[in-house]
Every structure is written in structure tokens, then in C-alpha cells.
Amino acid sequence: MQNSVTPTHCPYCALQCGMNLMPAPDGTVEVGERTDFPVNRGALCGKGRTAPAVLSSRVRLTSPLVRSGGTLVPATWDEALDRIAEGLRRTRTEYGPDAVGVFGGGGLTNEKAYTLGKFARVVLGTSQIDYNGRFCMSSAAAAGTKAFGLDRGLPFPLEDIPKTGCVILVGSNLAETMPPSLRFFTELKENGGTLIVVDPRRTRTAEQADLHLAPRPGTDLALALGLLHLVVAEGRVDEEYVERRTVGWEDARAAAMAHWPEYVERITGVSVPQLREAVRMFCEPEAAMVLTARGPEQQSKGTDTVGAWINLCLATGRAGRPLSGYGCLTGQGNGQGGREHGQKADQLPGYRKLDDPVARRHVAEVWGVDPDTLPGPGRSAYELLDALGTDVRALLLMGSNPVVSAPRAGHVEERLRSLDLLVVCDIVLSETAAQADVVLPVTQWAEETGTTTSLEGRVLLRRRAITPPDGVRSDLEVLHELADRLGVEKGFPTDPEEVFEELRRASAGGLADYSGITYRRLAEENGVFWPCPADGELGGAPVADGEPQSAPLADGEPQSAPLADGEPQETPLAHDAGHPGTPRLFLDRFATPDGRARFVAVSHRASAEEPDAEYPVLLTTGRVVAQYQSGAQTRLVEELNAAAPGPFVELHPRLAARLGAAEGDPVAVVSRRGRAVAPARITTAIRPDTVFMPFHWPGEGRANTLTNPALDPTSRMPEFKTCAVRLEAVRS
Ligand SMILES: Nc1nc2c(c(=O)[nH]1)N[C@H]1C(S)=C(S)[C@@H](COP(=O)(O)OP(=O)(O)OC[C@H]3O[C@@H](n4cnc5c(=O)[nH]c(N)nc54)[C@H](O)[C@@H]3O)O[C@H]1N2
Ligand SMILES: Nc1nc2c(c(=O)[nH]1)N[C@H]1C(S)=C(S)[C@@H](COP(=O)(O)OP(=O)(O)OC[C@H]3O[C@@H](n4cnc5c(=O)[nH]c(N)nc54)[C@H](O)[C@@H]3O)O[C@H]1N2
Ligand code: SF4
Ligand SMILES: [Mo]
């Protein structure tokens, strides 16, 4: 234990709630309220509050494991690392560098994501790297980039939400997925603003709405186009704004006009009066926002769907103006930073493109390599998993558990088994690690320092608060050791701040420019919003090793001056005064060459799999409040398991009656990919044509046994949110 109180951030979702860690009498840590972080002001959900339980879990890995005679047995670090290096070298020699794949995660810190991308390109020389963020917000990222020239999930801080006039929340159940953020929407309503929620289920979030629209899964594109049609028909277009700040309106308008309200009602199941009411609520106030999450994004047309919602914002003059805009609620702890610094198949640090010669030259110079040696773009996440055992014969996996979380998971499991070499770095023996040839036990959030970038685009410092157990090493140490064994002795530091200093240089001049950010500033300013270019040369005194990085004040007291109301840009800098960071984007111009936003001309299309006689019901999937993702971490916490012990199938009483299923009865859900069985949870809160399953569990009730890996043509996002299934009663 280093400090008595260490201010840091939660290991889980993109809200990155602030928390204090304090030593507990039994040698572990306790979570304390940290009220100075403006996003959560001390509030935490149950996952954050119980996160320390995973640090001291009995099933935590503390020794490397290697497969021997079919089983995983403990090994020394040298044995394990040697075996990996030898396997990777052999694969490369026999099949070429692209036969080695790398799979990362949006939960990894910026330092890890950056180093993993560099490791793939410089040490392995492979193009075959991608990460689980592809399954997360990639459609919104693609649409945001197209429309605005830049993808930062929220172009404004969350604190703007209560001050706008209306928010349309499309396919987000944030009351369960980011509970402390619900406050911003409650305050919005208290201030006289309105909330519209679009979700096929009446979720805890939808219950807070002034208007709940419950479309059929997979029809958000039609819904957005129908709203835009009405905006035009009712004369609500902001012509002056469209003229001055956008291009492409004529084509987008023509496409939207083909989506008559009655036609949209037929596709979506949302009535024409409800469509009109939504348009009125959205258009009447001075300012309004559209926020999307996984509901509309995890579709084989997710990019076009988000594009259509952005069109709605642009046509009504609600983007790049104070208290107005489109935003995506990014999901994972570092879902934002994890998509900026090079673990994505087509990307170099600073949100640069791998196929851009200028970007290649810049990053190659920082890395001290010849730009021509950098490989080109590789396969997207699902395509990479699908190629395992054929084109890709060895895989290094860090920060994901695809056996539970990938679409068509039975097939992915089979592909993983067919590898010559699977290496997994994890905290626990996840379902994926259990299939590995070598498992490396790594340190966790509270045992290491690093930065994350929250859904607001706010770069944050997570601090080491506790000494890791014997036997584990950090992901950075793993990459350093492997680089060394593969003949690259320099360029893979194990000190996170040293990595961050290099990341600053690599990102300088890119879209996601972190060059003006230092660990010291992060500690003193409670985070800095990118872009934050350096003022002059890149210096910045590093924080002394092991020293407390800011003096914590007495418990309960704010630890730094709260931001001035509405004006976080003006917060004075305590030290190395430089660029203040950018809480709000696009107010003067969009990040396109001409400064104007782009409309997209899109039309509705069917989902990859629509119900038919054999598979007459729609399946959608998502989350519950008490479990996180594949559950590898949260399934270890007693309190969370008590709240959410296992999978279930949520269905309407009418469907249940047809099936003859009572509450709690096992129900089989069958798709073209496989069959899953879980207890029925009967509720009128879901459409009668749809069933819902959470995806947090492996085994018989694994939702991803069923899901369809149909990919969005642009973002390569799989269609997690809709596929066709049939239900069968299970006789015990
Ligand atoms: N408790 C908890 N919190 C989490 C996570 C977790 O696993 N557990 N994960 C984190 C991560 S990585 C992410 S990405 C976020 C995700 O956060 P959310 O996007 O809020 O989570 P989901 O439950 O996947 O999906 C949201 C809603 O989409 C609805 N939906 C399903 N199909 C459709 C559709 O076709 N259209 C529309 N409009 N809605 C639809 C579902 O009914 C669901 O209520 O949560 C983060 N926070
Ligand atoms: N059906 C369905 N499937 C989905 C979704 C859905 O809505 N429906 N959502 C998708 C989305 S949005 C996401 S983000 C994915 C997430 O799904 P996964 O990618 O499986 O995410 P996690 O369960 O968070 O996996 C993280 C793994 O890394 C480990 N880990 C945590 N921190 C570290 C670290 O610092 N280093 C290392 N080496 N390991 C670490 C954890 O123990 C865990 O085993 O699931 C996707 N799958
Ligand atoms: S909302 Fe997200 S960041 Fe906040 S405590 Fe819960 S899991 Fe952690
Ligand atoms: Mo996610």
C-alpha cells in the first residue's frame, strides 16, 4: 500500500467514475467516496463499489500456465515467455508475419493499447491486429468520422445534458449500464427539458422518459428517416444552418422524403402520432441532443443508422452549437482511448490512418523504424477470429473474452481451438484463457498506473494504490519481455509514464492529439479533454516515481476547485499552462477539410436475418446492471452474483402463453447458429415479437451461441442486436 488515500477511477465502464482507494485492515483496499470528480461526484454503481473483490479473489491467477499433455500446468515466467517467443517465431518463419494475430481490448489503458499496436507492427510485423471495440461503438465511430471528420464519443461534457431542451436516447439503457449518469437526465427533466427513449423494451431508462418509442429491433434507421421526413414536411429545417455549416443536404433530404410516416409506422411499429410527438419535442426547444448506444449501433446497418440520426441533428441545426449535438455513449473503461492509439486494424496512434503516408512517416519516426516496414491494414475483429486456424495460426490476446462475447461464439470457440498457439494475458482463467496454450497472469487497475479516456473524451489518470501479488506482471512487462526475446531490445518500456511520453509524441498533430497532456496535469486537473496539442516542445516534468501525485485532502472535501459553471475551458492551469484541452468540439467548425458537416443519403434496409416461418421471433441482446461484459470479473463477486445469478430469456406473456412456459421455466432459444437454454422471465415490458437475453454468461445460456455475425459493410460491426430465432419449451 502506498498512500493512505489514492484518488483513482473505476476499472469498468466508460463513465470512469472517480473513487478513492484506502487500505483495509486485511491488507486489501476499500473503496471510498471521491466527490471531486464532477461526473459521478462520489456516486458508484454496485460494480464499482465491489471492484476490489476481484483484486483479492481466490481464483485470481498468480502463476503463468502452460499446456502440457492437454492440461494447463503452472510454469515459471521464463518457461512461459520462452515458449511463446519460440511459438511466435516458428509461426512467422513457416507462414509469414500475417499468420500471427493480436486481439486487444477497450478496457486496456492508453499505454497498453498503444504498446500492443506498436508491438504488432514493429516486433511481429503483422497487419492482423484488431480489438473488441469493434464489437462496441465502431458504427458510431464510422458515422461520426464521416459526418464530422472526427470521432470523439461525446463532443461535449455530460454536464451539458441538464441544460439542453430535449434528449433522444437511442438504444441506451444507461440506468443499468452507467447508473450514476442517470442524474444528468433527471436534472434535465427538473430543468424543464424532455427525454425521449428509443428501445424495444421498457427498460429502467425508458421508465424515466417523457416519451418511449419501442421500435422493432433493427428498424432505427427507418425511424430516424421517418422523423427527418416529418421535420421537412412540417417546415422545421434550419435552412440557414444547413446552408452555412453542412454539405449534402439535397440528397439526404430526397432519401428521407421516401420514408413516409405511415411506411415507417409499418416497419418500426411506432405510431404516426408518436413520431409527430417526438419531432415536436425535439424541435421546439432552442437546443437538443441525440445520443446513441449499442441498440442502433450493433446492427449490420449500424453506420447508416447512426448517420441518419446525425442527419436529424444537422437538418435541425443541432450539432456544433452550444448545448446541442450528436454523441455516442462509448462503453468500455477505455473504449474511447482504446480506439485512438493503434490497436485497431487500420490505425496508427493519434487516430491516424495506417494507409496515410504522412501518418506512417510521422509514427515510424517516433518508433525509429522505416515507414516501409509498417504493415498495412488488417482484418476486423470478427473476420480475424473467423480466420484463426487457417490464415492466422497463432494469437496473442489481451483484454477480451471472445468465447463468451463474440458473435456466433460456438464457431469462434472452434476457431480458437484450431490455433497452433493461443496466448492469453488475463487476471483470471476466463473461458478464453482456459483454451490457451499459455496463460500469463497480469496486474489489475489498482495495482498499476495508467491513463484511460472516458466517454466524454476526458483523459484520466488511474493510479497504483496497492502492491500486486507475487507472480503477476503487468501487460507492459509482458510486451517488453516478448519484444526482447524476439530481438527488439528497445522501445518497449515498462513504466507507464514513459510510454505515455512516447504516446504524446506519436499522437502529436493527429486528430486525437494528446501531446499537451502530462501525468502531472492529469493529476492536478482531474483530467484533460483531447485534443490538447503541446505548446511548443514536448517537455513536461515527469512525476517522481512512487510519490503521491497530488495531496489528497480530508475525506469528503472536494480535492480541487470545482469547474466554473458551464465553462470548464476556463479552469486556470496550476502548472505548465498550455492548451486547456477541448471539452466542446465543433463550435466554430467541424473537423472536415472545409469545416462543414456531411449529410449521408441513406435509406432503410432489412436486417441480415428477418423472422420467417421457421424462425419467427426476433432475438436482441444486451446487459444487466450487476454483471459486466463476459462476466469474467463480475461473476467473481458474491454480491453481484446474488443480484444477477445467471442468464434468462425475457419474453412477453403472449409469447410465453403460446409456448406454455411459466415464469422461471427453462426455454430453448434456437437460431441458425445454435441453441441456448435459460429460464423464462415474463414481462409486458418487451414487444411481443421480440425476446431479450443478456450476454454475460458462458455455457448453456450463452446468448452469443445464437447471434448473427453479419457485418456492417463500413464499421465491420456484427449484428448483436437482432437475429431470427424460434422458441421451444424444454421438458425436464
Ligand atoms: N452493467 C453493465 N454496464 C455496462 C456494461 C456491462 O456489461 N454491464 N458494459 C459497458 C459497455 S462495453 C457498453 S458498450 C455499454 C452498453 O450500454 P447500452 O448500450 O446501454 O447497453 P445494451 O444493454 O447493450 O443495449 C442498450 C439497449 O438497447 C436496446 N436495444 C436492443 N435492440 C435494439 C434496437 O434494435 N434498437 C434500439 N433502439 N434499441 C435496441 C436493448 O433493449 C437495451 O436496453 O455499457 C457499459 N456498461
Ligand atoms: N450478444 C452480445 N454480445 C456482445 C455485446 C452485446 O451487446 N450483445 N456487446 C459487445 C461489446 S459492446 C463489448 S465491449 C464486448 C465485450 O466483451 P469482452 O471483450 O469479452 O470484454 P470483457 O468481458 O470486459 O473481457 C475482458 C477480459 O480481459 C480481462 N482483463 C481486464 N482488464 C485487463 C487488463 O488490464 N489486461 C488484461 N490482459 N486483461 C484484462 C478480464 O478479466 C476479461 O477476461 O462484448 C460484445 N459482445
Ligand atoms: S457506472 Fe461504470 S464507471 Fe461508474 S462505478 Fe459503475 S461500472 Fe464503474
Ligand atoms: Mo462495449
mmCIF file of C-alpha atoms in Angstrom, residues 293-455:
data_model
loop_
_atom_site.group_PDB
_atom_site.id
_atom_site.type_symbol
_atom_site.label_atom_id
_atom_site.label_comp_id
_atom_site.label_asym_id
_atom_site.label_seq_id
_atom_site.Cartn_x
_atom_site.Cartn_y
_atom_site.Cartn_z
ATOM 1 C CA ALA A 293 -25.596 3.493 -27.655
ATOM 2 C CA ARG A 294 -25.427 -0.135 -28.669
ATOM 3 C CA GLY A 295 -29.112 -0.558 -29.624
ATOM 4 C CA PRO A 296 -28.927 1.153 -33.028
ATOM 5 C CA GLU A 297 -25.170 0.666 -33.462
ATOM 6 C CA GLN A 298 -24.800 -3.122 -33.145
ATOM 7 C CA GLN A 299 -26.596 -3.755 -36.408
ATOM 8 C CA SER A 300 -25.381 -4.751 -39.857
ATOM 9 C CA LYS A 301 -26.517 -1.258 -40.876
ATOM 10 C CA GLY A 302 -25.277 0.489 -37.735
ATOM 11 C CA THR A 303 -23.169 3.070 -39.572
ATOM 12 C CA ASP A 304 -26.050 4.182 -41.806
ATOM 13 C CA THR A 305 -28.383 4.167 -38.825
ATOM 14 C CA VAL A 306 -26.189 6.484 -36.785
ATOM 15 C CA GLY A 307 -25.710 8.571 -39.939
ATOM 16 C CA ALA A 308 -29.477 9.007 -40.170
ATOM 17 C CA TRP A 309 -29.679 10.208 -36.553
ATOM 18 C CA ILE A 310 -26.848 12.634 -37.260
ATOM 19 C CA ASN A 311 -28.788 13.850 -40.315
ATOM 20 C CA LEU A 312 -31.677 14.668 -37.991
ATOM 21 C CA CYS A 313 -29.344 16.785 -35.843
ATOM 22 C CA LEU A 314 -27.850 18.544 -38.849
ATOM 23 C CA ALA A 315 -31.160 19.342 -40.548
ATOM 24 C CA THR A 316 -32.457 20.961 -37.370
ATOM 25 C CA GLY A 317 -29.215 22.852 -36.670
ATOM 26 C CA ARG A 318 -28.424 20.756 -33.618
ATOM 27 C CA ALA A 319 -24.735 19.960 -33.932
ATOM 28 C CA GLY A 320 -21.691 22.071 -33.238
ATOM 29 C CA ARG A 321 -23.764 24.579 -31.279
ATOM 30 C CA PRO A 322 -23.812 25.158 -27.527
ATOM 31 C CA LEU A 323 -25.857 22.548 -25.651
ATOM 32 C CA SER A 324 -26.748 20.761 -28.901
ATOM 33 C CA GLY A 325 -25.195 17.851 -30.701
ATOM 34 C CA TYR A 326 -24.932 14.193 -31.509
ATOM 35 C CA GLY A 327 -22.993 11.901 -29.173
ATOM 36 C CA CYS A 328 -22.269 8.205 -28.759
ATOM 37 C CA LEU A 329 -22.202 6.717 -25.263
ATOM 38 C CA THR A 330 -18.997 4.698 -25.526
ATOM 39 C CA GLY A 331 -18.965 1.563 -23.395
ATOM 40 C CA GLN A 332 -15.697 0.197 -22.061
ATOM 41 C CA GLY A 333 -13.441 1.772 -19.456
ATOM 42 C CA ASN A 334 -11.066 2.961 -22.151
ATOM 43 C CA GLY A 335 -13.394 2.463 -25.092
ATOM 44 C CA GLN A 336 -12.516 5.962 -26.302
ATOM 45 C CA GLY A 337 -8.733 5.945 -25.847
ATOM 46 C CA GLY A 338 -8.585 2.295 -26.886
ATOM 47 C CA ARG A 339 -9.777 3.291 -30.348
ATOM 48 C CA GLU A 340 -7.295 6.104 -30.814
ATOM 49 C CA HIS A 341 -3.820 4.728 -30.384
ATOM 50 C CA GLY A 342 -3.324 1.844 -32.740
ATOM 51 C CA GLN A 343 -4.794 -1.488 -31.643
ATOM 52 C CA LYS A 344 -7.403 -1.141 -34.381
ATOM 53 C CA ALA A 345 -6.723 -2.904 -37.684
ATOM 54 C CA ASP A 346 -6.476 0.264 -39.772
ATOM 55 C CA GLN A 347 -4.970 2.655 -37.323
ATOM 56 C CA LEU A 348 -1.883 4.378 -36.007
ATOM 57 C CA PRO A 349 -1.643 6.415 -32.775
ATOM 58 C CA GLY A 350 -3.386 9.782 -32.548
ATOM 59 C CA TYR A 351 -6.358 8.422 -34.523
ATOM 60 C CA ARG A 352 -4.212 8.344 -37.645
ATOM 61 C CA LYS A 353 -4.883 6.124 -40.627
ATOM 62 C CA LEU A 354 -2.474 3.310 -41.368
ATOM 63 C CA ASP A 355 -2.821 3.878 -45.101
ATOM 64 C CA ASP A 356 -1.914 7.570 -44.895
ATOM 65 C CA PRO A 357 1.731 8.027 -45.994
ATOM 66 C CA VAL A 358 2.192 11.160 -43.867
ATOM 67 C CA ALA A 359 0.860 9.386 -40.777
ATOM 68 C CA ARG A 360 3.142 6.401 -41.430
ATOM 69 C CA ARG A 361 6.172 8.640 -41.703
ATOM 70 C CA HIS A 362 5.366 10.507 -38.501
ATOM 71 C CA VAL A 363 4.769 7.409 -36.404
ATOM 72 C CA ALA A 364 7.671 5.480 -37.948
ATOM 73 C CA GLU A 365 9.959 8.318 -36.944
ATOM 74 C CA VAL A 366 8.731 8.223 -33.341
ATOM 75 C CA TRP A 367 9.207 4.453 -33.362
ATOM 76 C CA GLY A 368 12.614 4.677 -35.026
ATOM 77 C CA VAL A 369 11.691 2.381 -37.908
ATOM 78 C CA ASP A 370 11.486 2.657 -41.676
ATOM 79 C CA PRO A 371 7.891 3.581 -42.675
ATOM 80 C CA ASP A 372 8.019 0.932 -45.392
ATOM 81 C CA THR A 373 8.327 -1.780 -42.750
ATOM 82 C CA LEU A 374 4.962 -0.889 -41.209
ATOM 83 C CA PRO A 375 2.335 -3.370 -42.400
ATOM 84 C CA GLY A 376 -0.945 -2.173 -43.920
ATOM 85 C CA PRO A 377 -4.465 -2.501 -42.513
ATOM 86 C CA GLY A 378 -5.619 -5.947 -41.347
ATOM 87 C CA ARG A 379 -8.872 -7.787 -40.729
ATOM 88 C CA SER A 380 -11.657 -6.599 -38.420
ATOM 89 C CA ALA A 381 -12.290 -8.398 -35.112
ATOM 90 C CA TYR A 382 -14.821 -10.997 -36.238
ATOM 91 C CA GLU A 383 -13.026 -11.601 -39.520
ATOM 92 C CA LEU A 384 -9.809 -12.119 -37.572
ATOM 93 C CA LEU A 385 -11.466 -14.608 -35.209
ATOM 94 C CA ASP A 386 -13.014 -16.356 -38.205
ATOM 95 C CA ALA A 387 -9.569 -16.715 -39.834
ATOM 96 C CA LEU A 388 -7.998 -18.436 -36.811
ATOM 97 C CA GLY A 389 -6.570 -21.824 -37.611
ATOM 98 C CA THR A 390 -6.470 -21.090 -41.331
ATOM 99 C CA ASP A 391 -4.719 -17.869 -42.330
ATOM 100 C CA VAL A 392 -3.899 -16.869 -38.773
ATOM 101 C CA ARG A 393 -2.189 -19.655 -36.808
ATOM 102 C CA ALA A 394 -1.048 -18.001 -33.582
ATOM 103 C CA LEU A 395 -2.916 -15.417 -31.498
ATOM 104 C CA LEU A 396 -1.870 -13.128 -28.658
ATOM 105 C CA LEU A 397 -4.965 -11.982 -26.784
ATOM 106 C CA MET A 398 -5.071 -9.261 -24.162
ATOM 107 C CA GLY A 399 -8.206 -7.842 -22.523
ATOM 108 C CA SER A 400 -11.102 -9.741 -24.061
ATOM 109 C CA ASN A 401 -13.045 -12.959 -23.554
ATOM 110 C CA PRO A 402 -14.457 -13.775 -27.005
ATOM 111 C CA VAL A 403 -15.615 -17.289 -26.069
ATOM 112 C CA VAL A 404 -18.450 -15.507 -24.269
ATOM 113 C CA SER A 405 -18.660 -12.151 -26.039
ATOM 114 C CA ALA A 406 -18.056 -12.756 -29.761
ATOM 115 C CA PRO A 407 -20.961 -13.355 -32.137
ATOM 116 C CA ARG A 408 -21.564 -16.960 -33.227
ATOM 117 C CA ALA A 409 -19.461 -17.908 -30.229
ATOM 118 C CA GLY A 410 -19.605 -21.658 -30.826
ATOM 119 C CA HIS A 411 -17.808 -21.178 -34.115
ATOM 120 C CA VAL A 412 -15.311 -18.759 -32.577
ATOM 121 C CA GLU A 413 -14.559 -21.310 -29.876
ATOM 122 C CA GLU A 414 -13.870 -23.913 -32.533
ATOM 123 C CA ARG A 415 -11.576 -21.497 -34.421
ATOM 124 C CA LEU A 416 -9.643 -20.737 -31.210
ATOM 125 C CA ARG A 417 -9.170 -24.457 -30.619
ATOM 126 C CA SER A 418 -7.738 -24.916 -34.096
ATOM 127 C CA LEU A 419 -4.839 -22.491 -33.488
ATOM 128 C CA ASP A 420 -1.248 -23.697 -33.303
ATOM 129 C CA LEU A 421 -0.653 -21.261 -30.446
ATOM 130 C CA LEU A 422 -3.083 -19.277 -28.285
ATOM 131 C CA VAL A 423 -1.603 -16.910 -25.703
ATOM 132 C CA VAL A 424 -3.928 -15.133 -23.261
ATOM 133 C CA CYS A 425 -2.948 -12.457 -20.750
ATOM 134 C CA ASP A 426 -5.627 -12.149 -18.090
ATOM 135 C CA ILE A 427 -6.344 -11.692 -14.428
ATOM 136 C CA VAL A 428 -8.366 -14.885 -14.171
ATOM 137 C CA LEU A 429 -8.790 -18.080 -16.121
ATOM 138 C CA SER A 430 -11.521 -16.691 -18.369
ATOM 139 C CA GLU A 431 -13.387 -19.077 -20.663
ATOM 140 C CA THR A 432 -10.978 -18.000 -23.427
ATOM 141 C CA ALA A 433 -7.869 -18.317 -21.249
ATOM 142 C CA ALA A 434 -8.983 -21.847 -20.387
ATOM 143 C CA GLN A 435 -8.430 -22.770 -24.051
ATOM 144 C CA ALA A 436 -4.983 -21.190 -24.291
ATOM 145 C CA ASP A 437 -1.621 -22.877 -24.715
ATOM 146 C CA VAL A 438 -0.008 -20.278 -22.488
ATOM 147 C CA VAL A 439 -1.756 -18.043 -19.922
ATOM 148 C CA LEU A 440 0.056 -15.075 -18.399
ATOM 149 C CA PRO A 441 -1.295 -13.623 -15.124
ATOM 150 C CA VAL A 442 -1.319 -9.832 -15.175
ATOM 151 C CA THR A 443 -1.771 -6.930 -12.780
ATOM 152 C CA GLN A 444 -5.090 -5.108 -12.439
ATOM 153 C CA TRP A 445 -6.228 -1.474 -12.363
ATOM 154 C CA ALA A 446 -5.438 -0.690 -8.714
ATOM 155 C CA GLU A 447 -2.029 -2.364 -8.939
ATOM 156 C CA GLU A 448 -0.707 -0.265 -11.813
ATOM 157 C CA THR A 449 -0.756 3.294 -13.082
ATOM 158 C CA GLY A 450 -2.126 4.265 -16.477
ATOM 159 C CA THR A 451 -4.474 6.557 -18.331
ATOM 160 C CA THR A 452 -7.926 5.992 -19.746
ATOM 161 C CA THR A 453 -10.102 8.278 -21.862
ATOM 162 C CA SER A 454 -13.708 8.416 -20.764
ATOM 163 C CA LEU A 455 -16.799 8.599 -22.940
#
